[in-house]
CSV table of C-alpha atoms and ligand atoms in Angstrom, one decimal:
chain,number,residue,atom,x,y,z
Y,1,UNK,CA,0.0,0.0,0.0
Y,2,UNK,CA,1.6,3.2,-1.5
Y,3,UNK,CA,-0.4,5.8,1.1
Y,4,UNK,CA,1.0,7.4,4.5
Y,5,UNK,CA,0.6,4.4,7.8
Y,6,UNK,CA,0.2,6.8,11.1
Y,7,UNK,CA,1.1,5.1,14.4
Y,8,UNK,CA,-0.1,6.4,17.7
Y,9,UNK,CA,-0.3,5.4,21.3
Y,10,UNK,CA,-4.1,3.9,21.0
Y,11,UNK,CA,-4.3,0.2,20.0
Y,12,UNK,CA,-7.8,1.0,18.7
Y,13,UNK,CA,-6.9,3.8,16.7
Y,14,UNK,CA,-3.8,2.7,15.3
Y,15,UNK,CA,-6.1,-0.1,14.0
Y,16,UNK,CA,-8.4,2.3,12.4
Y,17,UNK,CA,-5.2,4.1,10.8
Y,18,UNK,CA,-3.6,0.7,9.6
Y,19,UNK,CA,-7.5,0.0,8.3
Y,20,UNK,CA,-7.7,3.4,6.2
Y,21,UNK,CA,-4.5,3.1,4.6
Y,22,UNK,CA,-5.4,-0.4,3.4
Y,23,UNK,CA,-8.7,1.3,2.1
Y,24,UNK,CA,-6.5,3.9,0.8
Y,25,UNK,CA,-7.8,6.7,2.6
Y,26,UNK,CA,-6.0,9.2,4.7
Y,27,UNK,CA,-7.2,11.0,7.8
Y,28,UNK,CA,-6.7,15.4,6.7
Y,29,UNK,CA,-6.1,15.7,10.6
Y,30,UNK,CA,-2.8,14.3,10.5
Y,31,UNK,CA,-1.7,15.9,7.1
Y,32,UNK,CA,0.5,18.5,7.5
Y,33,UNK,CA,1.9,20.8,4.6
Y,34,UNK,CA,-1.2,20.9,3.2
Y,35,UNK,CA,-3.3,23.8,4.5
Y,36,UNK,CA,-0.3,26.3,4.8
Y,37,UNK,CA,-0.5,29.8,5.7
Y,38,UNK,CA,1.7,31.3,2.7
Y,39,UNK,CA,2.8,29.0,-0.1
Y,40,UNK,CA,5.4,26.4,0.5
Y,41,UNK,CA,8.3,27.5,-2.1
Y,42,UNK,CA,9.3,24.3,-4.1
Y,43,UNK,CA,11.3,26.5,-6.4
Y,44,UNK,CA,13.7,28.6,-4.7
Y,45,UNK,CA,15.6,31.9,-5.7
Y,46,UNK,CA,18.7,30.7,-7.9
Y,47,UNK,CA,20.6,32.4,-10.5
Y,48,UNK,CA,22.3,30.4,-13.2
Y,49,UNK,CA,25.2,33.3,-14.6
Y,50,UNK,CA,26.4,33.8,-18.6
Y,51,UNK,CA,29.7,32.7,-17.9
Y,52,UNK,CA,29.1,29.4,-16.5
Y,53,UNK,CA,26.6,28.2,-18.9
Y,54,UNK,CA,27.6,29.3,-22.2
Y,55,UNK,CA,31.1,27.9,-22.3
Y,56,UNK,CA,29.1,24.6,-21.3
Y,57,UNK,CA,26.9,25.3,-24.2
Y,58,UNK,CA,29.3,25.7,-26.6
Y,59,UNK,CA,31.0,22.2,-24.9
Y,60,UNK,CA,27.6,20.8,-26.0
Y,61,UNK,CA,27.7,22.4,-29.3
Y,62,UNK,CA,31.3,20.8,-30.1
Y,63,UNK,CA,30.2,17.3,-28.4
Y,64,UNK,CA,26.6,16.4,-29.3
Y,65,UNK,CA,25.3,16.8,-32.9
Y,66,UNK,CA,21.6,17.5,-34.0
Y,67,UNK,CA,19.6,14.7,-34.9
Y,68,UNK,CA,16.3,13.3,-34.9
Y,69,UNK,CA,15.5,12.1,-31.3
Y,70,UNK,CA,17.5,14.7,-29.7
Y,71,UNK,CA,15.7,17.6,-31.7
Y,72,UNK,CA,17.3,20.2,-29.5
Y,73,UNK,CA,20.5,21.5,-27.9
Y,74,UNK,CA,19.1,22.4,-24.8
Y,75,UNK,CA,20.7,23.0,-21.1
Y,76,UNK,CA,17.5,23.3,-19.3
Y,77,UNK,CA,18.0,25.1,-15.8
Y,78,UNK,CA,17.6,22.8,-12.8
Y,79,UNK,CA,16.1,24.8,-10.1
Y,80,UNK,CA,17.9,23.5,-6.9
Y,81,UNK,CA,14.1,23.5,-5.2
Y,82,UNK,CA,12.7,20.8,-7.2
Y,83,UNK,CA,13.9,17.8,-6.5
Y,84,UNK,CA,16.0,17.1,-9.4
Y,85,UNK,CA,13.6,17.6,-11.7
Y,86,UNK,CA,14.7,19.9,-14.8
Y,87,UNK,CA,12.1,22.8,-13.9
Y,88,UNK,CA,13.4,26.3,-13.1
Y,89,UNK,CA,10.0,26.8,-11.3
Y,90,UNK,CA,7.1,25.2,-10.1
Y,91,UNK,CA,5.1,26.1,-13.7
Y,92,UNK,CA,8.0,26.7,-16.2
Y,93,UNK,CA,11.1,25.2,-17.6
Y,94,UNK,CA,13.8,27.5,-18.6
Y,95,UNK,CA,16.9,26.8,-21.2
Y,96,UNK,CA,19.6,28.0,-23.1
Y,97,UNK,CA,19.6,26.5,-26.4
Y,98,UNK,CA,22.8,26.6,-28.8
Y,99,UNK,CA,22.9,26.1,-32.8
Y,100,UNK,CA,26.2,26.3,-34.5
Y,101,UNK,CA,26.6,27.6,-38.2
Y,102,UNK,CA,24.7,26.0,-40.6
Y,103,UNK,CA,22.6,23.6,-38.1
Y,104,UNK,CA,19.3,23.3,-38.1
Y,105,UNK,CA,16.7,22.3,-34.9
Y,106,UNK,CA,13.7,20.2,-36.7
Y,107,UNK,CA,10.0,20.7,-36.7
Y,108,UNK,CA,7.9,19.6,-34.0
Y,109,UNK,CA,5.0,20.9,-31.9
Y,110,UNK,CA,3.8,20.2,-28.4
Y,111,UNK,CA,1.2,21.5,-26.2
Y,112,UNK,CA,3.6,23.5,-23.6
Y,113,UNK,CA,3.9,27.5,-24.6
Y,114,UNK,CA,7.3,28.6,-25.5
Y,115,UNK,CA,9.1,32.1,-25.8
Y,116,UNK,CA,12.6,32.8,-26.5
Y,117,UNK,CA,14.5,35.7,-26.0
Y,118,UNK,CA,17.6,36.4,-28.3
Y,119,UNK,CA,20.9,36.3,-26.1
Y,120,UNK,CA,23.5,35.9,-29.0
Y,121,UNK,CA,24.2,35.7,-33.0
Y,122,UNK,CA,22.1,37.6,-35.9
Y,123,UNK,CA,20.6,36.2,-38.0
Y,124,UNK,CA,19.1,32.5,-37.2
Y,125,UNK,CA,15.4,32.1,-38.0
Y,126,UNK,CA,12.3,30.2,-36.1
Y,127,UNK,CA,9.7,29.1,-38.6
Y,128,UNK,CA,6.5,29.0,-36.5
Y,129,UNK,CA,3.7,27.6,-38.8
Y,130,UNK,CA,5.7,28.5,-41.2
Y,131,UNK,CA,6.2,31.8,-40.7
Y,132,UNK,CA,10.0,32.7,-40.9
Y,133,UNK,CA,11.5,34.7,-38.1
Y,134,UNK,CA,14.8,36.3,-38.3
Y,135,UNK,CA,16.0,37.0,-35.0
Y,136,UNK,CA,18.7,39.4,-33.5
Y,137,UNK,CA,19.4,39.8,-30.1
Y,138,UNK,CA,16.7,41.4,-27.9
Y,139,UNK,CA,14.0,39.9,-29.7
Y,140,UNK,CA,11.3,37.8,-28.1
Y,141,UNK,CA,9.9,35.6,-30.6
Y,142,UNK,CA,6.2,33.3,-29.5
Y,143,UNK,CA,5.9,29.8,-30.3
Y,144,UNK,CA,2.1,29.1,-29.4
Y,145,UNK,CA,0.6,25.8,-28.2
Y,146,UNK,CA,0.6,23.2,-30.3
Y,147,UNK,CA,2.2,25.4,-33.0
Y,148,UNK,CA,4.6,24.1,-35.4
Y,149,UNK,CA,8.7,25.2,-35.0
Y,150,UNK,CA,12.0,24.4,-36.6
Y,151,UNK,CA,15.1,26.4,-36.1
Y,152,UNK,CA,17.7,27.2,-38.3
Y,153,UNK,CA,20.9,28.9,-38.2
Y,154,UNK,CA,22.1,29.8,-42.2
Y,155,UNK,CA,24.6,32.6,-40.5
Y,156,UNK,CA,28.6,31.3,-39.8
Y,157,UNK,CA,28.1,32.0,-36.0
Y,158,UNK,CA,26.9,30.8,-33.1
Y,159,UNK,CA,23.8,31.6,-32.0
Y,160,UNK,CA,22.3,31.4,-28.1
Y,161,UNK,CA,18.9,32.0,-26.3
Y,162,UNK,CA,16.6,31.7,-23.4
Y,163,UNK,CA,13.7,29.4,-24.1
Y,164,UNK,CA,11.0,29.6,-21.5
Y,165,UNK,CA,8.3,27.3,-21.3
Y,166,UNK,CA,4.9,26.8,-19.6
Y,167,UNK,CA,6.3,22.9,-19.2
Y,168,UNK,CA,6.0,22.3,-15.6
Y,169,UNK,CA,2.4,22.9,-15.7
Y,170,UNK,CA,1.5,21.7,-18.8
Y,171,UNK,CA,3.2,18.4,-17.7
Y,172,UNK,CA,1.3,18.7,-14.0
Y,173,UNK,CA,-2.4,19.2,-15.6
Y,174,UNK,CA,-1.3,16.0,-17.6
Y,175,UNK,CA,-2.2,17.7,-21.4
Y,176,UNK,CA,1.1,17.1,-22.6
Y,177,UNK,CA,1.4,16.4,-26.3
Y,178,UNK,CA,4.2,15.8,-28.5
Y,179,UNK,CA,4.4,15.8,-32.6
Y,180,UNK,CA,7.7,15.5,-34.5
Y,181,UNK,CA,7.5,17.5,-37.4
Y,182,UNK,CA,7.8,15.4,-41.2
Y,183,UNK,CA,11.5,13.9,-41.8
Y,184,UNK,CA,12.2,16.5,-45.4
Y,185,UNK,CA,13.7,19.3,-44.2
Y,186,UNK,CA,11.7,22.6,-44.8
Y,187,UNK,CA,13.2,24.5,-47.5
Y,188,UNK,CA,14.3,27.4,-45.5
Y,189,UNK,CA,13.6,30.9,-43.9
Y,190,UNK,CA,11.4,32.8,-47.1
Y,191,UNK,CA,13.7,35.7,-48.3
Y,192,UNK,CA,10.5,37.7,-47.3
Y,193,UNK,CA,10.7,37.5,-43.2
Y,194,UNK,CA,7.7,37.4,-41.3
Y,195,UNK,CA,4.1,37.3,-43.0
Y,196,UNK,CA,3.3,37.5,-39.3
Y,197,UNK,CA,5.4,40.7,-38.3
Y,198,UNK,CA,4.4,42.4,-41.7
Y,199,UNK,CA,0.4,41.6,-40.7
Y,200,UNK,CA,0.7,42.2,-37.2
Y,201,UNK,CA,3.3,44.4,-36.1
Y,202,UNK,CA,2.6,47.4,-37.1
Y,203,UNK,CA,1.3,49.4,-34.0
Y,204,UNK,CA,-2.5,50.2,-33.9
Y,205,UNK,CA,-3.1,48.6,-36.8
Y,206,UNK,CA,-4.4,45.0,-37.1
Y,207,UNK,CA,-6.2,43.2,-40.2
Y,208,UNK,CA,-10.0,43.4,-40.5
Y,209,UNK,CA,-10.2,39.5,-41.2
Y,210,UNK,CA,-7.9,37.1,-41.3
Y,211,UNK,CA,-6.0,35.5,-38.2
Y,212,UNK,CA,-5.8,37.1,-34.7
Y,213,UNK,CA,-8.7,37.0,-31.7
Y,214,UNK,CA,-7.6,33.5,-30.7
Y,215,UNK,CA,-6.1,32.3,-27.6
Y,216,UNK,CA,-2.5,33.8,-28.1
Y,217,UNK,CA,-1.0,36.5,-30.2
Y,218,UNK,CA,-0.8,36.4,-33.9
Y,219,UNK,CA,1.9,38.7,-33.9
Y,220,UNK,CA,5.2,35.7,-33.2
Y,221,UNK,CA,7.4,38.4,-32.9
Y,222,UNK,CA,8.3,41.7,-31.2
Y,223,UNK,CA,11.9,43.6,-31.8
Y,224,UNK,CA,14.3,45.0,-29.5
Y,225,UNK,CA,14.5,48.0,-31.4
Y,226,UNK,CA,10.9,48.9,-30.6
Y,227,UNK,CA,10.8,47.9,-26.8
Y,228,UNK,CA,14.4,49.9,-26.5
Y,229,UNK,CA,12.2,52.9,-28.3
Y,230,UNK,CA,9.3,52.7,-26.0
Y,231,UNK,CA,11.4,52.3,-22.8
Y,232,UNK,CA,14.1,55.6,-24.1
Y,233,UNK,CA,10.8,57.8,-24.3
Y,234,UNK,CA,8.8,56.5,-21.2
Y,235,UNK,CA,12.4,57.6,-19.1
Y,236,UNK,CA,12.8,60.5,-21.5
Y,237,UNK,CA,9.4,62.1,-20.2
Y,238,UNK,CA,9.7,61.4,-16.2
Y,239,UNK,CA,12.3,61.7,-13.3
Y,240,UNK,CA,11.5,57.8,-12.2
Y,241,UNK,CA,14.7,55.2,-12.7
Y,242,UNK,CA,11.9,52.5,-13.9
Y,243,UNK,CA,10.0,52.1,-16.9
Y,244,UNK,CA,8.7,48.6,-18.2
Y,245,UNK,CA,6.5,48.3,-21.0
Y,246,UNK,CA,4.5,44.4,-21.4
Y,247,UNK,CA,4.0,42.7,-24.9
Y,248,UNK,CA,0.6,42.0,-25.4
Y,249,UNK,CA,-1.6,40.7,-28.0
Y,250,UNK,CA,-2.0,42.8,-30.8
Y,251,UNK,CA,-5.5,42.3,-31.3
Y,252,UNK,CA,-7.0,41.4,-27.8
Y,253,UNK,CA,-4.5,43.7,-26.2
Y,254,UNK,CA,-3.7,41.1,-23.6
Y,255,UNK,CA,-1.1,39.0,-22.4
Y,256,UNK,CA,0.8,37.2,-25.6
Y,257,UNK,CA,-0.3,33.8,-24.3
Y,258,UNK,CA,-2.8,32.5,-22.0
Y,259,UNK,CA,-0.1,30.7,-19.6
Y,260,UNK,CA,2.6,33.4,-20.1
Y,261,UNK,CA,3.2,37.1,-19.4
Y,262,UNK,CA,6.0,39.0,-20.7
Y,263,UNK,CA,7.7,42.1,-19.8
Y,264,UNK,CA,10.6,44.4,-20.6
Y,265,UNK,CA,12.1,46.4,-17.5
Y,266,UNK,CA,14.8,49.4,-18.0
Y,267,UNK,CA,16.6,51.2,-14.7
Y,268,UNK,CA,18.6,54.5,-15.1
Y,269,UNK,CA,22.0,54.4,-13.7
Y,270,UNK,CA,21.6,54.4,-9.9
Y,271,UNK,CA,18.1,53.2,-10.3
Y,272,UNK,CA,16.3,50.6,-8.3
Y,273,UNK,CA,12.8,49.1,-8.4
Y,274,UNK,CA,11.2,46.9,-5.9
Y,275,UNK,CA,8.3,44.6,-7.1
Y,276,UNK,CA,7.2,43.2,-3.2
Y,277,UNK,CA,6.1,39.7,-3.3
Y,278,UNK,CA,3.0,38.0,-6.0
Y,279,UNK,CA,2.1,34.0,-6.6
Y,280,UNK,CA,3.1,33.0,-9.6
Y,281,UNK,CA,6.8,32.6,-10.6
Y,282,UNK,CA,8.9,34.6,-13.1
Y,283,UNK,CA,12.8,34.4,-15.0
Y,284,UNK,CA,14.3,37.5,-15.0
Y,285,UNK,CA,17.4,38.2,-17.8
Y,286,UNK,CA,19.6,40.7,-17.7
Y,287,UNK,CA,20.0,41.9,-21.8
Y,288,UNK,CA,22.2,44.5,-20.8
Y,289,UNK,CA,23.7,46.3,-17.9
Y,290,UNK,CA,24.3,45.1,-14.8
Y,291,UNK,CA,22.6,44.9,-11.4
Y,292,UNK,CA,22.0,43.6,-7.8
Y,293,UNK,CA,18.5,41.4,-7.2
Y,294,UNK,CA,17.2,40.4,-4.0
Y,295,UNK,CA,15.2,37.8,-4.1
Y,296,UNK,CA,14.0,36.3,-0.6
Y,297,UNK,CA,17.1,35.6,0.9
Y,298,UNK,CA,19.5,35.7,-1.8
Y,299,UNK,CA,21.1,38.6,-3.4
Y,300,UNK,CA,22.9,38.0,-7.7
Y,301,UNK,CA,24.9,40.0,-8.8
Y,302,UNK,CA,24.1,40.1,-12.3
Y,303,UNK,CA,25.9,40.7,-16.0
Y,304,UNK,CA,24.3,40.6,-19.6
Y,305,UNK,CA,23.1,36.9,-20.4
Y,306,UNK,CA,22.6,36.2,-16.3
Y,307,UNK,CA,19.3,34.9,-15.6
Y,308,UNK,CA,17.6,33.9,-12.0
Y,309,UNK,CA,14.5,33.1,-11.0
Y,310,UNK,CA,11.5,35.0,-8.7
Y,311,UNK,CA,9.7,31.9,-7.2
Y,312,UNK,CA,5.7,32.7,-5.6
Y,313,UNK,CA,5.7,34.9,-3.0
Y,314,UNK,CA,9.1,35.7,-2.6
Y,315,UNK,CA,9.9,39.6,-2.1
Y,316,UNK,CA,11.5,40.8,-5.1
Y,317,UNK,CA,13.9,44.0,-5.8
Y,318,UNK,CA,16.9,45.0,-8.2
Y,319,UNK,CA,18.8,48.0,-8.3
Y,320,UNK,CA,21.6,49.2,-10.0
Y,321,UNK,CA,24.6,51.1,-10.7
Y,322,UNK,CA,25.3,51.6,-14.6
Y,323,UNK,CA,21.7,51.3,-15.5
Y,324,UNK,CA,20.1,47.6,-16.6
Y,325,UNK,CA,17.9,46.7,-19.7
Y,326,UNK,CA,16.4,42.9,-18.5
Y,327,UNK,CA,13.7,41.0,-19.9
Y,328,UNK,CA,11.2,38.9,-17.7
Y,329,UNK,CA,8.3,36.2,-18.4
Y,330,UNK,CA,6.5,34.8,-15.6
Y,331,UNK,CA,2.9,32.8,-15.1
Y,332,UNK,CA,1.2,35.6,-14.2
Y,333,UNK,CA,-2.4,35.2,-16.6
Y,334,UNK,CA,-3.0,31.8,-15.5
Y,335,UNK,CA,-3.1,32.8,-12.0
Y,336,UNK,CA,-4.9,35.6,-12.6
Y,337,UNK,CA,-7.2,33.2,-14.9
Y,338,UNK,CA,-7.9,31.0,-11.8
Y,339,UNK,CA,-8.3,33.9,-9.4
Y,340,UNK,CA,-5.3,32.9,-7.8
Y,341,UNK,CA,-3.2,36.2,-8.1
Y,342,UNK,CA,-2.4,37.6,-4.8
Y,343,UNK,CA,-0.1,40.5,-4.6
Y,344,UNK,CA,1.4,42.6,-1.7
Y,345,UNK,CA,3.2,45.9,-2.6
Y,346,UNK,CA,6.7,46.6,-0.8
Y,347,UNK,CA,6.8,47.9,2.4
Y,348,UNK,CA,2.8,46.7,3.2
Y,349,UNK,CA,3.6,44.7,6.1
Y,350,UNK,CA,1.5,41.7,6.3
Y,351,UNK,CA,-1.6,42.4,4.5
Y,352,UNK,CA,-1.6,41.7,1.1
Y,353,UNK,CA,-4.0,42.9,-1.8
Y,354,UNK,CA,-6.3,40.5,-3.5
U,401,1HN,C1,11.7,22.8,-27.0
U,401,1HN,O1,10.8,22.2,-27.9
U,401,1HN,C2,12.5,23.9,-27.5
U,401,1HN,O2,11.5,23.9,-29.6
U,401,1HN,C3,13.3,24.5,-26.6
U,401,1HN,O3,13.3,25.1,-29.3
U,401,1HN,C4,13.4,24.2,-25.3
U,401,1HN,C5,12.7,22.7,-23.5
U,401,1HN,C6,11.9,21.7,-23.0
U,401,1HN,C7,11.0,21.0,-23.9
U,401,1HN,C8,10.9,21.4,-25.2
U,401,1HN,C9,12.4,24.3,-28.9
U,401,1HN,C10,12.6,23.1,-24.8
U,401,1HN,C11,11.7,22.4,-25.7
């Protein structure tokens, strides 16, 4: 019998206890862990830092080729909180992927949400349904449940990102799918780029009919160059050393994904910001700059390509001395989904805002 045996002093009761855990029962009064007065972190606040994992990736990328089977060149982030499991939080899994000059990542689709952010190399394209995707660094480009994606990398350098997924979750709610794309190689990235972008991107202006309205964005990908625009003229107008700015569905205006919420945060020189505590966990990566988080407990120091993780609940602040651009995607909409989002501002004690 795989459930919990309790042993007390009471003959009689001890025989009820042995008697419900061979009816596979278990008595809640004994449970503990289970009604808790904050959450219980299983994730816990880690940073994994640029110059530790990208030499390893580029170990990989000399080591282990491509090939069907092992579509991807991934070093997915262990958070030290989970047991071994190859999770950065309780809801997402978190990576650095690596593709050398000329290589390509197959097609396949699965039902967990990914976004990457571009860390390294111009000029590598996702195809997402088809759609080619040139990416540089600074971009954040969607790949959609159940969408298809093959990357490729035509340029003579290396190229590096952060893939983020909603896999934990996914895999815990057991609607995990899998589909390896066909075994012919697409043809390649459309001298074109993006039907999407050129349809989509274009702010304040979305197509009458045709895609878009579904559950995630139609629009697979946003540019640096805009973000780095938006954040130069929110900082440009105001004395504050924050400004963030959120990508968000071009035609429903909300969140890019239904399981995903991404962000882009910039702090002047001297700056500092301080988020207090929500549920729901989130990667943060520093793009460029430097800075000091405090997460819980812990304090990174952190450089370009540095990325740690903000489990639920855990107090959350960053400041800086040169200034910091960093990108962030967290779980955010499907807490707020399941009226689960619970947030308490810094410096508001014990209560907390619902
Ligand atoms: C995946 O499919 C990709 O398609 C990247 O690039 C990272 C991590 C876990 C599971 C699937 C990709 C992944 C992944």
């Amino acid at each position: 019998v795989a459930t919990t045996r309790f042993q007390g002093e009471n003959p009689e009761l001890d025989g009820l206890y042995g008697d419900l855990a061979e009816a596979d029962l278990q008595p809640l009064w004994l449970q503990e862990r289970l009604l808790t007065a904050a959450p219980p972190q299983r994730s816990v606040p880690f940073c994994w830092k640029a110059k530790d994992v990208y030499p390893l990736a580029e170990r990989a990328r000399r080591l282990v080729p491509i090939e069907r089977g092992g579509d991807r060149r991934v070093l997915m982030f262990s958070n030290p909180g989970m047991g071994g499991w190859c999770m950065a939080t309780s809801t997402m899994s978190a990576a650095i992927q690596i593709l050398g000059p000329g290589e390509i990542a197959p097609a396949h689709r699965h039902t967990a949400a990914a976004i990457r952010f571009i860390l390294e190399g111009s000029g590598a394209v996702t195809l997402v349904d088809g759609d080619a995707i040139p990416m540089i660094p600074g971009d954040l480009v969607l790949t959609p449940n159940w969408t298809w994606h093959e990357h490729h990398n035509p340029t003579d350098e290396r190229v590096l990102w952060l893939d983020v997924l909603d896999l934990a979750l996914v895999i815990w709610l057991d609607a995990m799918f899998f589909e390896p794309g066909p075994d012919a190689p697409d043809p390649g990235p459309s001298p074109s780029g993006s039907t999407s972008e050129r349809r989509f991107g274009r702010s304040g202006i979305v197509p009458v009919s045709g895609a878009g309205g579904g559950a995630y964005s139609p629009l697979f990908v946003y540019r640096w160059s805009d973000v780095d625009a938006v954040l130069d003229d929110i900082l440009g107008g105001i004395a504050a050393h924050h400004a963030s700015v959120r990508y968000s569905d071009p035609v429903r205006g909300g969140d890019v994904m239904p399981t995903l919420r991404c962000e882009a945060h910039r702090l002047r020189p001297g700056g500092a910001a301080d988020f207090g505590r929500a549920t729901g966990s989130a990667m943060w990566t520093v793009f460029t700059g430097e800075g000091v988080a405090s997460v819980g407990d812990s304090t990174f120091e952190v450089e370009p390509g540095d990325t740690y993780v903000v489990p639920s609940w855990c107090p959350h602040r960053l400041e800086t001395a040169a200034g910091a651009d960093l990108f962030t995607v967290g779980d955010a909409p499907t807490f707020e989904a399941l009226g689960l989002m619970r947030r308490r501002p810094p410096d508001a004690g014990e209560r907390s805002e619902r």
